[in-house]
Structures are given as structure tokens and as C-alpha cells.
Short mmCIF file of N, CA and C and ligand atoms in Angstrom, two decimals:
data_model
loop_
_atom_site.label_atom_id
_atom_site.label_comp_id
_atom_site.label_asym_id
_atom_site.label_seq_id
_atom_site.Cartn_x
_atom_site.Cartn_y
_atom_site.Cartn_z
N MET A 1 -16.49 -72.58 32.57
CA MET A 1 -16.35 -71.40 31.60
C MET A 1 -15.21 -70.44 31.79
N VAL A 2 -14.35 -70.55 32.87
CA VAL A 2 -13.71 -69.73 33.23
C VAL A 2 -12.00 -70.13 32.03
N ARG A 3 -11.91 -71.76 31.98
CA ARG A 3 -10.89 -72.48 31.64
C ARG A 3 -11.03 -72.20 29.82
N LYS A 4 -12.90 -71.96 29.51
CA LYS A 4 -13.21 -71.86 28.14
C LYS A 4 -12.45 -70.46 27.35
N MET A 5 -12.63 -69.71 28.76
CA MET A 5 -12.47 -68.07 28.49
C MET A 5 -10.58 -68.08 28.64
N LEU A 6 -10.15 -68.49 29.39
CA LEU A 6 -8.69 -68.83 29.37
C LEU A 6 -8.00 -69.91 29.32
N PRO A 7 -8.05 -70.25 28.20
CA PRO A 7 -7.51 -71.61 27.80
C PRO A 7 -6.04 -72.23 28.42
N GLY A 8 -5.95 -73.20 28.60
CA GLY A 8 -4.36 -73.22 29.59
C GLY A 8 -4.35 -73.20 31.16
N SER A 9 -5.05 -72.20 31.48
CA SER A 9 -5.33 -71.92 32.90
C SER A 9 -5.86 -72.72 33.87
N THR A 10 -5.57 -72.64 35.21
CA THR A 10 -6.16 -73.55 36.03
C THR A 10 -7.17 -72.63 37.16
N PHE A 11 -7.29 -71.41 36.32
CA PHE A 11 -8.53 -70.69 37.47
C PHE A 11 -9.95 -71.83 37.91
N ASN A 12 -10.35 -71.24 38.82
CA ASN A 12 -11.69 -72.23 39.05
C ASN A 12 -12.47 -70.99 38.76
N SER A 13 -12.21 -69.37 38.96
CA SER A 13 -13.25 -68.43 39.21
C SER A 13 -12.66 -67.34 38.23
N LEU A 14 -13.94 -66.70 37.68
CA LEU A 14 -13.19 -65.21 37.38
C LEU A 14 -14.37 -63.74 37.79
N LEU A 15 -13.53 -63.36 38.49
CA LEU A 15 -14.26 -61.95 38.72
C LEU A 15 -14.03 -60.42 37.87
N PHE A 16 -15.29 -60.02 37.63
CA PHE A 16 -14.97 -58.69 37.01
C PHE A 16 -15.42 -57.59 38.04
N ASN A 17 -14.72 -56.65 37.71
CA ASN A 17 -15.28 -55.43 38.63
C ASN A 17 -14.97 -54.12 37.72
N ARG A 18 -16.04 -53.40 38.27
CA ARG A 18 -15.85 -52.31 37.33
C ARG A 18 -15.78 -50.64 38.30
N TYR A 19 -14.71 -50.22 38.02
CA TYR A 19 -14.32 -48.97 39.30
C TYR A 19 -15.07 -47.73 38.25
N ASN A 20 -15.83 -47.08 39.17
CA ASN A 20 -16.70 -45.86 38.05
C ASN A 20 -15.55 -44.68 38.48
N GLY A 21 -15.14 -44.31 39.24
CA GLY A 21 -14.36 -43.36 39.77
C GLY A 21 -13.27 -43.46 40.91
N GLY A 22 -12.47 -42.39 41.08
CA GLY A 22 -11.69 -42.45 42.30
C GLY A 22 -12.12 -43.24 43.76
N ASN A 23 -13.20 -42.75 43.88
CA ASN A 23 -14.08 -43.39 45.19
C ASN A 23 -14.30 -44.94 45.44
N ASP A 24 -14.40 -45.42 44.38
CA ASP A 24 -14.65 -46.96 44.20
C ASP A 24 -13.32 -47.94 44.44
N TYR A 25 -13.73 -48.80 45.32
CA TYR A 25 -12.61 -49.65 45.87
C TYR A 25 -12.82 -50.87 46.48
N VAL A 26 -12.63 -51.97 46.33
CA VAL A 26 -12.46 -53.12 47.08
C VAL A 26 -11.68 -53.38 48.09
N GLY A 27 -12.05 -53.49 49.33
CA GLY A 27 -11.74 -53.46 50.63
C GLY A 27 -10.72 -54.60 51.19
N TRP A 28 -9.72 -54.43 51.89
CA TRP A 28 -9.45 -56.20 52.19
C TRP A 28 -10.19 -56.93 52.19
N HIS A 29 -10.05 -58.28 51.97
CA HIS A 29 -10.98 -59.16 52.31
C HIS A 29 -9.99 -60.53 52.02
N SER A 30 -10.76 -61.27 52.23
CA SER A 30 -10.26 -62.77 51.62
C SER A 30 -10.93 -63.57 50.84
N ASP A 31 -10.70 -64.06 49.80
CA ASP A 31 -11.99 -64.95 48.84
C ASP A 31 -11.85 -66.27 49.22
N ASP A 32 -12.49 -66.35 50.42
CA ASP A 32 -12.48 -67.78 51.06
C ASP A 32 -13.45 -68.45 50.90
N GLU A 33 -14.91 -67.86 50.31
CA GLU A 33 -16.18 -68.15 50.50
C GLU A 33 -15.74 -69.85 50.08
N LYS A 34 -16.98 -70.64 50.45
CA LYS A 34 -17.04 -71.97 50.00
C LYS A 34 -16.91 -72.11 48.83
N LEU A 35 -18.12 -71.42 47.99
CA LEU A 35 -17.87 -71.73 46.21
C LEU A 35 -16.74 -71.26 45.78
N TYR A 36 -15.59 -70.96 46.07
CA TYR A 36 -14.48 -71.02 45.52
C TYR A 36 -13.33 -72.21 45.91
N GLY A 37 -13.85 -73.33 46.56
CA GLY A 37 -13.55 -74.22 46.89
C GLY A 37 -12.27 -74.30 47.75
N SER A 38 -11.52 -75.48 47.91
CA SER A 38 -10.60 -75.56 48.84
C SER A 38 -9.12 -74.92 48.37
N ALA A 39 -8.86 -74.66 47.12
CA ALA A 39 -7.57 -74.13 46.68
C ALA A 39 -8.37 -73.23 45.83
N PRO A 40 -8.79 -72.24 45.74
CA PRO A 40 -9.07 -71.16 44.80
C PRO A 40 -8.23 -70.51 43.89
N GLU A 41 -8.16 -70.69 42.93
CA GLU A 41 -7.13 -69.71 41.90
C GLU A 41 -8.38 -69.01 41.02
N ILE A 42 -8.46 -67.85 41.28
CA ILE A 42 -9.23 -66.75 41.04
C ILE A 42 -8.42 -65.81 40.05
N ALA A 43 -9.13 -65.48 38.90
CA ALA A 43 -8.57 -64.71 37.66
C ALA A 43 -9.71 -63.36 38.08
N SER A 44 -9.08 -62.14 38.24
CA SER A 44 -9.92 -60.99 38.27
C SER A 44 -9.58 -59.98 36.90
N VAL A 45 -10.52 -59.31 36.49
CA VAL A 45 -10.66 -58.31 35.56
C VAL A 45 -11.22 -57.13 35.95
N SER A 46 -10.85 -56.31 35.83
CA SER A 46 -11.44 -54.96 36.44
C SER A 46 -11.42 -53.79 35.07
N PHE A 47 -12.64 -53.04 35.30
CA PHE A 47 -12.93 -52.31 34.09
C PHE A 47 -13.24 -50.64 34.82
N GLY A 48 -12.79 -49.93 33.79
CA GLY A 48 -13.19 -48.23 34.74
C GLY A 48 -11.84 -47.50 34.76
N CYS A 49 -11.60 -47.10 35.93
CA CYS A 49 -10.70 -46.31 36.60
C CYS A 49 -9.54 -47.46 36.72
N GLU A 50 -8.25 -47.23 36.76
CA GLU A 50 -7.22 -47.72 36.98
C GLU A 50 -6.79 -47.95 38.32
N ARG A 51 -6.66 -48.99 38.51
CA ARG A 51 -6.51 -49.43 40.31
C ARG A 51 -5.07 -50.37 40.27
N ASP A 52 -4.63 -50.06 41.68
CA ASP A 52 -3.30 -50.71 41.94
C ASP A 52 -4.29 -52.19 42.59
N PHE A 53 -3.44 -53.33 42.69
CA PHE A 53 -4.05 -54.72 43.25
C PHE A 53 -3.18 -55.36 44.24
N PHE A 54 -3.33 -55.10 45.32
CA PHE A 54 -2.39 -55.16 46.72
C PHE A 54 -2.91 -56.76 47.21
N LEU A 55 -1.77 -57.58 47.45
CA LEU A 55 -1.85 -59.08 48.15
C LEU A 55 -1.11 -58.96 48.92
N LYS A 56 -1.93 -59.41 50.43
CA LYS A 56 -0.59 -59.47 51.55
C LYS A 56 -1.08 -60.86 52.04
N LYS A 57 -0.16 -61.63 52.59
CA LYS A 57 -0.15 -62.86 53.21
C LYS A 57 -1.11 -62.96 54.25
N LYS A 58 -1.92 -64.10 54.53
CA LYS A 58 -2.92 -64.42 55.42
C LYS A 58 -1.73 -64.96 56.33
N SER A 59 -2.23 -64.48 57.70
CA SER A 59 -1.60 -65.18 59.15
C SER A 59 -2.51 -66.39 58.96
N CYS A 60 -1.60 -67.77 59.34
CA CYS A 60 -2.12 -68.93 60.02
C CYS A 60 -3.24 -68.77 60.84
N LYS A 61 -2.98 -68.10 61.57
CA LYS A 61 -3.88 -68.07 63.02
C LYS A 61 -5.10 -66.99 63.02
N SER A 62 -4.74 -66.22 62.29
CA SER A 62 -5.54 -64.92 61.93
C SER A 62 -6.95 -65.63 60.83
N SER A 63 -8.17 -65.04 61.54
CA SER A 63 -9.20 -65.11 60.86
C SER A 63 -9.45 -64.14 59.78
N GLN A 64 -9.03 -62.69 60.09
CA GLN A 64 -8.72 -61.96 58.80
C GLN A 64 -7.94 -62.13 58.18
N GLY A 65 -6.85 -61.01 58.01
CA GLY A 65 -6.12 -61.22 56.78
C GLY A 65 -6.49 -60.87 55.86
N ALA A 66 -6.05 -60.76 54.58
CA ALA A 66 -6.67 -60.49 53.45
C ALA A 66 -5.90 -60.77 52.32
N THR A 67 -6.26 -60.87 51.22
CA THR A 67 -5.85 -61.33 49.86
C THR A 67 -5.51 -59.89 48.79
N ALA A 68 -6.61 -59.28 49.04
CA ALA A 68 -6.43 -58.47 47.75
C ALA A 68 -7.57 -57.02 48.39
N LYS A 69 -6.36 -55.54 47.49
CA LYS A 69 -7.07 -54.14 48.12
C LYS A 69 -6.90 -53.44 46.66
N ALA A 70 -7.92 -53.28 45.98
CA ALA A 70 -7.62 -52.35 44.97
C ALA A 70 -7.55 -50.84 45.55
N SER A 71 -6.97 -50.03 45.13
CA SER A 71 -6.83 -48.63 46.07
C SER A 71 -6.66 -47.60 44.69
O1 AKG B 1 -9.61 -56.62 40.35
C1 AKG B 1 -10.11 -55.90 41.72
O2 AKG B 1 -9.44 -54.71 41.71
C2 AKG B 1 -10.03 -56.61 42.94
C3 AKG B 1 -10.87 -58.02 42.82
C4 AKG B 1 -11.12 -58.77 44.15
O3 AKG B 1 -10.08 -58.66 45.04
C5 AKG B 1 -12.34 -59.29 44.33
O4 AKG B 1 -13.27 -58.82 43.51
O5 AKG B 1 -12.80 -60.20 45.33
#
């Protein structure tokens, strides 16, 4: 479905987020659930309020770390 919506892409997932106001955000997290596969390529589309999208590299040893934060 994602490739149909975004022809030529290699994304295997498409996330939609809606930010209703300034207090809505997605905290640091890793999109590492099994459903995304072993090499996830995730497209994200946000609606509502404008948000910055931050990424940080995940340490190899850390089980935490994260990939995205909207603030
Ligand atoms: O698009 C965003 O603002 C954050 C998306 C995200 O990291 C997620 O939904 O997992």
C-alpha cells in the first residue's frame, strides 16, 4: 500500500500523526517493533500543528536510544 501511495519509494511503513495543539508530541522512541521488519524504512506524515522532527543515532549497546522526537 505504501509503495502504491509513494511510487518509487522503498518504504515499508507509513505512519500518520495528528497534533491537535502545542502539548501534543511523540516522545523519544525506536520504531523497532517486529511488524516494521528487520530494516524498516518508515514514512511519516503529520497533520495539525507544526512540529520539528528530531532523529538521534542509537548506540549499538543501548536498548534505549531512539530515532524520532516531535516537539
Ligand atoms: O511524524 C512525527 O511527528 C513523529 C513520527 C514518529 O516518530 C512515529 O509516529 O513513530
